[in-house]
Short mmCIF file of C-alpha atoms and ligand atoms in Angstrom, two decimals:
data_model
loop_
_atom_site.label_atom_id
_atom_site.label_comp_id
_atom_site.label_asym_id
_atom_site.label_seq_id
_atom_site.Cartn_x
_atom_site.Cartn_y
_atom_site.Cartn_z
CA UNK A 1044 83.07 92.82 219.33
CA UNK A 1045 82.04 90.57 222.23
CA UNK A 1046 78.54 92.04 222.52
CA UNK A 1047 77.91 91.53 218.79
CA UNK A 1048 79.08 87.91 218.99
CA UNK A 1049 77.04 87.26 222.15
CA UNK A 1050 73.89 88.25 220.31
CA UNK A 1051 74.54 85.40 217.87
CA UNK A 1052 74.93 82.76 220.57
CA UNK A 1053 71.63 81.40 221.90
CA UNK A 1054 73.21 80.06 225.11
CA UNK A 1055 74.42 83.54 226.10
CA UNK A 1056 71.04 85.18 225.54
CA UNK A 1057 69.24 84.81 228.88
CA UNK A 1058 69.59 86.36 232.32
CA UNK A 1059 71.09 83.15 233.66
CA UNK A 1060 73.74 82.82 230.91
CA UNK A 1061 76.87 81.07 232.21
CA UNK A 1062 80.25 82.74 232.28
CA UNK A 1063 81.75 80.27 229.85
CA UNK A 1064 85.54 80.08 230.30
CA UNK A 1065 86.11 76.56 228.92
CA UNK A 1066 86.82 77.54 225.33
CA UNK A 1067 90.10 75.63 225.00
CA UNK A 1068 87.98 72.50 225.32
CA UNK A 1069 85.09 73.49 223.08
CA UNK A 1070 83.56 76.78 222.02
CA UNK A 1071 79.91 77.80 221.90
CA UNK A 1072 78.10 77.92 218.55
CA UNK A 1073 76.69 81.02 216.82
CA UNK A 1074 73.39 81.06 214.91
CA UNK A 1075 74.86 80.91 211.35
CA UNK A 1076 76.52 77.60 212.27
CA UNK A 1077 73.36 76.22 213.90
CA UNK A 1078 71.33 77.35 210.87
CA UNK A 1079 73.74 75.66 208.45
CA UNK A 1080 73.46 72.42 210.44
CA UNK A 1081 69.67 72.67 210.50
CA UNK A 1082 69.60 73.41 206.76
CA UNK A 1083 71.51 70.20 206.11
CA UNK A 1084 69.14 68.09 208.21
CA UNK A 1085 66.01 69.76 206.83
CA UNK A 1086 66.89 70.29 203.21
CA UNK A 1087 69.49 67.74 202.13
CA UNK A 1088 70.01 65.02 204.75
CA UNK A 1089 71.75 62.63 202.37
CA UNK A 1090 75.28 61.57 201.44
CA UNK A 1091 77.73 63.18 199.06
CA UNK A 1092 80.13 61.58 196.64
CA UNK A 1093 78.20 58.45 195.69
CA UNK A 1094 74.76 59.01 194.19
CA UNK A 1095 74.17 61.18 191.13
CA UNK A 1096 70.83 62.66 192.21
CA UNK A 1097 70.47 66.38 192.81
CA UNK A 1098 70.32 66.17 196.60
CA UNK A 1099 73.59 64.27 196.80
CA UNK A 1100 75.23 66.68 194.36
CA UNK A 1101 74.11 69.56 196.51
CA UNK A 1102 75.66 68.09 199.66
CA UNK A 1103 78.85 67.47 197.67
CA UNK A 1104 78.97 71.11 196.59
CA UNK A 1105 78.53 72.29 200.18
CA UNK A 1106 81.29 69.99 201.46
CA UNK A 1107 83.68 71.22 198.77
CA UNK A 1108 82.75 74.83 199.59
CA UNK A 1109 83.73 74.10 203.20
CA UNK A 1110 87.00 72.58 202.03
CA UNK A 1111 87.74 75.68 199.95
CA UNK A 1112 86.88 77.91 202.92
CA UNK A 1113 89.33 76.02 205.17
CA UNK A 1114 92.00 76.17 202.48
CA UNK A 1115 91.61 79.96 202.25
CA UNK A 1116 91.52 80.27 206.06
CA UNK A 1117 94.94 78.58 206.31
CA UNK A 1118 96.44 80.35 203.29
CA UNK A 1119 96.85 76.98 201.56
CA UNK A 1120 97.51 76.60 197.84
CA UNK A 1121 94.52 74.43 197.00
CA UNK A 1122 91.43 72.86 198.65
CA UNK A 1123 92.67 69.35 197.82
CA UNK A 1124 95.33 69.86 200.50
CA UNK A 1125 92.59 69.90 203.15
CA UNK A 1126 91.67 66.52 204.64
CA UNK A 1127 88.59 66.38 206.86
CA UNK A 1128 88.93 64.26 210.01
CA UNK A 1129 86.87 63.91 213.20
CA UNK A 1130 89.11 66.21 215.23
CA UNK A 1131 92.72 67.27 215.81
CA UNK A 1132 93.45 63.95 217.50
CA UNK A 1133 92.47 61.95 214.44
CA UNK A 1134 94.41 64.34 212.19
CA UNK A 1135 97.58 63.85 214.28
CA UNK A 1136 97.11 60.07 214.31
CA UNK A 1137 96.64 60.10 210.55
CA UNK A 1138 99.95 61.92 210.15
CA UNK A 1139 101.76 59.73 212.71
CA UNK A 1140 100.70 56.48 211.04
CA UNK A 1141 100.23 57.65 207.47
CA UNK A 1142 103.63 59.23 206.87
CA UNK A 1143 105.33 55.82 206.98
CA UNK A 1144 108.23 57.20 209.03
CA UNK A 1145 111.50 55.39 208.55
CA UNK A 1146 112.11 52.52 210.99
CA UNK A 1147 114.66 53.52 213.62
CA UNK A 1148 114.13 57.25 213.09
CA UNK A 1149 113.04 59.68 215.80
CA UNK A 1150 110.01 61.95 216.21
CA UNK A 1151 110.69 65.06 218.30
CA UNK A 1152 108.07 67.00 220.25
CA UNK A 1153 108.27 69.65 222.95
CA UNK A 1154 107.92 68.64 226.61
CA UNK A 1155 104.51 70.32 226.89
CA UNK A 1156 102.35 68.43 224.41
CA UNK A 1157 98.69 67.51 224.67
CA UNK A 1158 98.26 63.71 224.85
CA UNK A 1159 97.01 63.82 221.26
CA UNK A 1160 100.39 65.07 220.05
CA UNK A 1161 102.35 62.66 222.21
CA UNK A 1162 100.67 59.27 222.55
CA UNK A 1163 100.33 58.61 218.77
CA UNK A 1164 104.14 58.84 218.48
CA UNK A 1165 104.82 56.83 221.63
CA UNK A 1166 102.69 54.06 220.11
CA UNK A 1167 104.60 53.77 216.84
CA UNK A 1168 106.37 50.41 216.91
CA UNK A 1169 109.47 51.08 214.86
CA UNK A 1170 110.02 54.77 215.50
CA UNK A 1171 111.37 56.43 218.64
CA UNK A 1172 109.83 59.43 220.32
CA UNK A 1173 111.79 62.03 222.25
CA UNK A 1174 110.76 65.28 223.93
CA UNK A 1175 113.10 68.26 223.73
CA UNK A 1176 113.14 69.88 227.15
CA UNK A 1177 112.27 73.53 227.55
CA UNK A 1178 114.08 76.15 229.62
CA UNK A 1179 113.58 76.54 233.36
CA UNK A 1180 111.11 79.34 232.55
CA UNK A 1181 109.02 76.81 230.59
CA UNK A 1182 109.87 78.12 227.13
CA UNK A 1183 111.23 76.41 224.04
CA UNK A 1184 115.03 76.14 224.02
CA UNK A 1185 115.99 76.63 220.38
CA UNK A 1186 119.63 75.76 221.07
CA UNK A 1187 118.53 72.38 222.46
CA UNK A 1188 116.45 71.80 219.30
CA UNK A 1189 119.43 72.66 217.11
CA UNK A 1190 121.72 70.30 218.98
CA UNK A 1191 119.22 67.43 218.92
CA UNK A 1192 118.44 67.81 215.22
CA UNK A 1193 122.13 67.88 214.32
CA UNK A 1194 122.30 64.20 215.20
CA UNK A 1195 120.54 63.59 211.89
CA UNK A 1196 118.13 60.79 212.89
CA UNK A 1197 114.93 62.85 213.12
CA UNK A 1198 112.25 62.13 210.53
CA UNK A 1199 109.46 64.26 211.99
CA UNK A 1200 109.08 67.21 214.34
CA UNK A 1201 105.57 67.59 215.77
CA UNK A 1202 104.88 70.60 217.98
CA UNK A 1203 101.89 72.41 219.37
CA UNK A 1204 101.52 75.96 218.07
CA UNK A 1205 99.85 77.33 221.17
CA UNK A 1206 99.80 75.51 224.50
CA UNK A 1207 96.47 74.55 226.02
CA UNK A 1208 98.01 75.06 229.48
CA UNK A 1209 98.89 78.76 229.34
CA UNK A 1210 98.55 79.89 225.73
CA UNK A 1211 102.34 79.89 225.32
CA UNK A 1212 103.21 80.35 221.64
CA UNK A 1213 105.80 77.87 220.44
CA UNK A 1214 108.22 79.46 217.92
CA UNK A 1215 107.06 77.07 215.22
CA UNK A 1216 108.66 78.97 212.34
CA UNK A 1217 112.12 78.86 213.94
CA UNK A 1218 111.79 75.16 214.82
CA UNK A 1219 110.59 74.38 211.28
CA UNK A 1220 113.63 76.08 209.77
CA UNK A 1221 116.04 74.04 211.87
CA UNK A 1222 114.06 70.84 211.25
CA UNK A 1223 114.05 71.34 207.49
CA UNK A 1224 117.80 72.07 207.50
CA UNK A 1225 118.20 68.56 208.91
CA UNK A 1226 115.75 66.80 206.59
CA UNK A 1227 112.83 66.39 209.01
CA UNK A 1228 109.18 67.05 208.20
CA UNK A 1229 107.20 69.43 210.43
CA UNK A 1230 103.71 68.75 211.74
CA UNK A 1231 101.88 71.34 213.84
CA UNK A 1232 99.14 70.77 216.41
CA UNK A 1233 97.17 73.95 215.80
CA UNK A 1234 94.18 73.06 218.02
CA UNK A 1235 94.69 76.20 220.14
CA UNK A 1236 96.13 78.53 217.52
CA UNK A 1237 93.88 78.37 214.44
CA UNK A 1238 90.76 79.48 216.37
CA UNK A 1239 92.55 82.38 218.10
CA UNK A 1240 95.15 83.95 215.82
CA UNK A 1241 95.79 84.36 212.11
CA UNK A 1242 97.51 81.28 210.68
CA UNK A 1243 99.23 81.04 207.31
CA UNK A 1244 100.75 77.63 206.74
CA UNK A 1245 103.22 78.97 204.17
CA UNK A 1246 104.38 81.83 206.34
CA UNK A 1247 104.89 79.29 209.14
CA UNK A 1248 106.89 77.13 206.74
CA UNK A 1249 105.45 73.80 207.92
CA UNK A 1250 104.44 70.61 206.10
CA UNK A 1251 101.31 69.54 207.96
CA UNK A 1252 98.89 71.40 210.24
CA UNK A 1253 96.03 69.97 212.35
CA UNK A 1254 93.12 71.67 214.10
CA UNK A 1255 89.53 71.13 215.30
CA UNK A 1256 86.59 73.08 213.91
CA UNK A 1257 84.61 72.57 217.15
CA UNK A 1258 87.12 74.82 218.94
CA UNK A 1259 86.31 77.73 216.60
CA UNK A 1260 82.56 77.98 216.98
CA UNK A 1261 82.03 75.17 214.47
CA UNK A 1262 80.09 71.92 214.61
CA UNK A 1263 81.32 68.95 216.63
CA UNK A 1264 82.95 66.05 214.82
CA UNK A 1265 85.02 68.02 212.30
CA UNK A 1266 88.78 68.35 212.32
CA UNK A 1267 91.31 69.16 209.64
CA UNK A 1268 94.67 67.92 208.52
CA UNK A 1269 96.20 70.31 206.02
CA UNK A 1270 99.22 68.91 204.22
CA UNK A 1271 101.46 70.08 201.38
CA UNK A 1272 100.31 68.32 198.22
CA UNK A 1273 103.49 66.25 197.77
CA UNK A 1274 103.46 65.22 201.44
CA UNK A 1275 99.83 64.05 201.33
CA UNK A 1276 100.50 62.17 198.09
CA UNK A 1277 103.08 60.05 199.88
CA UNK A 1278 100.80 59.19 202.81
CA UNK A 1279 98.79 56.09 203.58
CA UNK A 1280 95.24 56.29 204.96
CA UNK A 1281 94.52 55.56 208.62
CA UNK A 1282 91.18 53.95 207.77
CA UNK A 1283 90.40 52.49 204.35
CA UNK A 1284 87.33 51.20 202.55
CA UNK A 1285 84.43 52.93 200.82
CA UNK A 1286 85.24 56.28 199.20
CA UNK A 1287 89.01 55.86 199.52
CA UNK A 1288 89.67 53.83 196.39
CA UNK A 1289 89.82 54.39 192.64
CA UNK A 1290 89.10 50.73 191.82
CA UNK A 1291 88.98 47.40 193.63
CA UNK A 1292 89.41 43.83 192.39
CA UNK A 1293 89.33 40.69 194.49
CA UNK A 1294 93.11 40.70 194.45
CA UNK A 1295 93.84 44.38 195.11
CA UNK A 1296 92.86 48.02 194.87
CA UNK A 1297 94.10 51.43 193.80
CA UNK A 1298 93.84 54.29 196.27
CA UNK A 1299 92.35 57.64 195.27
CA UNK A 1300 94.42 60.81 195.26
CA UNK A 1301 94.29 62.98 198.40
CA UNK A 1302 92.13 64.08 200.07
CA UNK A 1303 89.62 61.34 199.08
CA UNK A 1304 91.93 58.51 200.08
CA UNK A 1305 91.87 59.71 203.69
CA UNK A 1306 88.11 60.21 204.13
CA UNK A 1307 86.77 56.68 204.49
CA UNK A 1308 83.10 55.78 204.61
CA UNK A 1309 80.13 58.12 204.80
CA UNK A 1310 81.06 61.26 206.69
CA UNK A 1311 79.47 63.58 209.25
CA UNK A 1312 77.97 65.59 206.41
CA UNK A 1313 75.99 67.98 208.61
CA UNK A 1314 79.19 69.09 210.30
CA UNK A 1315 81.11 69.28 207.05
CA UNK A 1316 78.42 71.47 205.49
CA UNK A 1317 78.34 73.78 208.55
CA UNK A 1318 82.14 74.09 208.67
CA UNK A 1319 82.06 76.80 206.03
CA UNK A 1320 79.69 78.87 208.19
CA UNK A 1321 82.12 78.59 211.14
CA UNK A 1322 85.15 79.56 209.06
CA UNK A 1323 83.33 82.52 207.54
CA UNK A 1324 82.04 83.61 210.95
CA UNK A 1325 85.46 83.59 212.61
CA UNK A 1326 87.09 85.15 209.54
CA UNK A 1327 84.42 87.85 209.60
CA UNK A 1328 85.35 88.76 213.19
CA UNK A 1329 88.98 89.13 212.17
CA UNK A 1330 91.46 86.88 213.95
CA UNK A 1331 93.77 89.78 214.78
CA UNK A 1332 90.88 91.44 216.63
CA UNK A 1333 89.99 88.16 218.37
CA UNK A 1334 93.60 87.76 219.47
CA UNK A 1335 93.88 91.33 220.79
CA UNK A 1336 90.57 91.01 222.62
CA UNK A 1337 91.66 87.78 224.33
CA UNK A 1338 94.99 89.39 225.19
CA UNK A 1339 93.30 92.26 227.02
CA UNK A 1340 90.97 89.97 228.95
CA UNK A 1341 93.51 87.35 229.94
CA UNK A 1342 96.08 89.96 231.02
CA UNK A 1343 93.50 91.44 233.37
CA UNK A 1344 92.49 87.99 234.62
CA UNK A 1345 96.08 86.96 235.31
CA UNK A 1346 96.89 90.26 237.02
CA UNK A 1347 93.69 90.05 239.12
CA UNK A 1348 94.43 86.47 240.19
CA UNK A 1349 98.01 87.32 241.12
CA UNK A 1350 96.89 90.37 243.14
CA UNK A 1351 94.76 87.94 245.17
CA UNK A 1352 97.62 85.54 245.82
CA UNK A 1353 96.30 82.91 243.41
CA UNK A 1354 99.15 80.95 241.79
CA UNK A 1355 99.24 81.22 238.00
CA UNK A 1356 101.21 78.38 236.42
CA UNK A 1357 102.95 77.89 233.09
CA UNK A 1358 105.71 79.63 231.17
CA UNK A 1359 106.73 82.82 232.94
CA UNK A 1360 106.37 84.93 229.81
CA UNK A 1361 103.12 83.33 228.58
CA UNK A 1362 100.91 86.22 229.55
CA UNK A 1363 97.89 87.50 227.71
CA UNK A 1364 97.39 84.53 225.43
CA UNK A 1365 93.78 83.82 226.29
CA UNK A 1366 94.43 80.87 228.63
CA UNK A 1367 95.17 81.14 232.35
CA UNK A 1368 95.90 78.07 234.52
CA UNK A 1369 95.84 78.56 238.28
CA UNK A 1370 95.71 76.89 241.68
CA UNK A 1371 94.59 78.19 245.07
CA UNK A 1372 96.37 77.09 248.19
CA UNK A 1373 94.35 74.80 250.47
CA UNK A 1374 91.60 74.24 247.88
CA UNK A 1375 91.57 71.22 245.57
CA UNK A 1376 91.40 72.06 241.87
CA UNK A 1377 88.08 70.28 241.32
CA UNK A 1378 86.62 71.84 244.46
CA UNK A 1379 87.70 75.26 243.20
CA UNK A 1380 86.01 74.66 239.84
CA UNK A 1381 82.80 73.59 241.61
CA UNK A 1382 82.89 76.66 243.87
CA UNK A 1383 83.37 78.96 240.87
CA UNK A 1384 80.28 77.45 239.25
CA UNK A 1385 78.13 77.23 242.38
CA UNK A 1386 78.89 80.72 243.64
CA UNK A 1387 79.01 82.58 240.35
CA UNK A 1388 78.08 80.45 237.34
CA UNK A 1389 81.69 80.53 236.11
CA UNK A 1390 82.54 77.46 234.04
CA UNK A 1391 86.24 76.56 233.98
CA UNK A 1392 88.02 73.25 233.57
CA UNK A 1393 89.92 71.47 236.33
CA UNK A 1394 92.36 68.59 236.01
CA UNK A 1395 95.35 67.78 233.84
CA UNK A 1396 93.92 69.17 230.59
CA UNK A 1397 95.39 66.14 228.71
CA UNK A 1398 98.84 67.47 229.68
CA UNK A 1399 99.50 64.59 232.09
CA UNK A 1400 103.19 64.36 231.16
CA UNK A 1401 103.85 68.06 231.82
CA UNK A 1402 102.11 68.02 235.21
CA UNK A 1403 103.95 64.81 236.14
CA UNK A 1404 107.31 66.41 235.31
CA UNK A 1405 106.45 69.50 237.38
CA UNK A 1406 105.19 67.44 240.33
CA UNK A 1407 101.82 69.21 240.17
CA UNK A 1408 98.43 67.56 240.52
CA UNK A 1409 96.67 69.73 237.96
CA UNK A 1410 95.11 73.15 237.75
CA UNK A 1411 91.96 75.10 237.10
CA UNK A 1412 91.99 76.65 233.66
CA UNK A 1413 90.08 79.65 232.35
CA UNK A 1414 90.22 79.91 228.56
CA UNK A 1415 88.63 82.83 226.75
CA UNK A 1416 87.13 83.59 223.37
CA UNK A 1417 85.63 86.34 221.24
CA UNK A 1418 82.33 86.45 223.16
CA UNK A 1419 83.82 86.80 226.64
CA UNK A 1420 83.84 90.23 228.25
CA UNK A 1421 85.86 92.23 230.76
CA UNK A 1422 82.73 92.26 232.92
CA UNK A 1423 82.85 88.46 233.07
CA UNK A 1424 86.54 88.56 234.03
CA UNK A 1425 85.79 91.03 236.86
CA UNK A 1426 82.87 88.82 237.90
CA UNK A 1427 85.15 85.79 238.19
CA UNK A 1428 87.64 87.79 240.26
CA UNK A 1429 84.76 88.79 242.54
CA UNK A 1430 83.81 85.12 242.95
CA UNK A 1431 87.43 84.33 243.88
CA UNK A 1432 87.15 87.07 246.56
CA UNK A 1433 84.00 85.38 247.88
CA UNK A 1434 85.68 81.97 247.95
CA UNK A 1435 88.70 83.39 249.75
CA UNK A 1436 86.48 85.19 252.25
CA UNK A 1437 84.55 81.97 252.94
CA UNK A 1438 87.86 80.21 253.52
CA UNK A 1439 88.83 82.90 256.01
CA UNK A 1440 91.63 84.23 253.78
C1 PLP B 1800 96.80 71.65 222.09
C2 PLP B 1800 95.74 70.63 221.81
N1 PLP B 1800 96.02 69.63 220.97
C3 PLP B 1800 95.12 68.69 220.66
C4 PLP B 1800 93.86 68.71 221.20
C5 PLP B 1800 92.90 67.65 220.83
O1 PLP B 1800 91.78 68.19 220.18
P1 PLP B 1800 90.54 67.28 219.87
O2 PLP B 1800 90.07 66.75 221.17
O3 PLP B 1800 89.59 68.19 219.20
O4 PLP B 1800 91.01 66.18 219.01
C6 PLP B 1800 93.51 69.73 222.09
C7 PLP B 1800 92.18 69.76 222.72
O5 PLP B 1800 91.96 70.15 223.82
C8 PLP B 1800 94.48 70.71 222.39
O6 PLP B 1800 94.20 71.72 223.24
#
């Protein structure tokens, strides 16, 4: 599979192609997505939803085709349950603000959330936020969730599906069951799961699910909030104005039904049109195959790093999930990232990965992170391990 995908990605075509291991941040784009974007700008660079002329109708049809593709991708009941946003962050903010959570109630998250699934809840004025601590091994403690939910004050549970630190899979289905038993809604940050494993929102048993299309070979500037129809119907928009209303008078307005009420103003139509190409491309690869491929590669990477005395951090059982975070004694994390690039063209990310709160709790200053995708190869993994050998040799290790 990786060789076939690489042929579709212009950036990976040349002799000097980078070893791109920063996929948890953003993925590279294949030709069908680039062509769909170009087709929008060349053949129909206008708005949808307002004018009646043929060009506008055409854009509208493409956007709705993308919405239907996302709906199918998530196993949703209907395309109208798919709200387009800028990214996962905006989708999570829309849920945090739009749900109108009861004053005095509590929102629960895990203790390993990306800032985007933490800060929006910390900033709610009349609602408390609390993190349920994991086990010493860094995993979710279902008993702790049960005990906390039994107190009966929780209105929303919002959890990441797959961690952007180490690929750890949160048992979302089990948490959702407990949350629903105690009357709480369940929102999932699927930024790292939807691009890498099959997701079915009904099988998961959740109420809302957010992800970013740019992390699954899609265009930048497109995210998704899927919500059950009755949940979306009860929500307020984050931004209002043009396109969100049925009618307006000087003394009031009526909001449109979802999803229109949430998509204010003219949109990033190029990205929305090209979203269908991304969904179809990833679907065509088969997410099970993508997941198994990443498993093989990241297991080898983790094992190779550990053999070399490199410290791999995260949950002790989070192995083979496509993301490996690591530190090397006596080398700063940013210095290590620069050495990997300078010596071998390996692009990783260094820092806190928007997991500031987790690193703070652990007393760690950050890590280097290698995150893999469908176009990465075992050869690239071995190459990175070779570059680590070179770095260690230069350090006299
Ligand atoms: C787990 C997780 N949640 C949320 C986000 C935020 O995604 P975006 O920046 O596309 O809004 C990311 C991005 O890195 C992520 O990894």
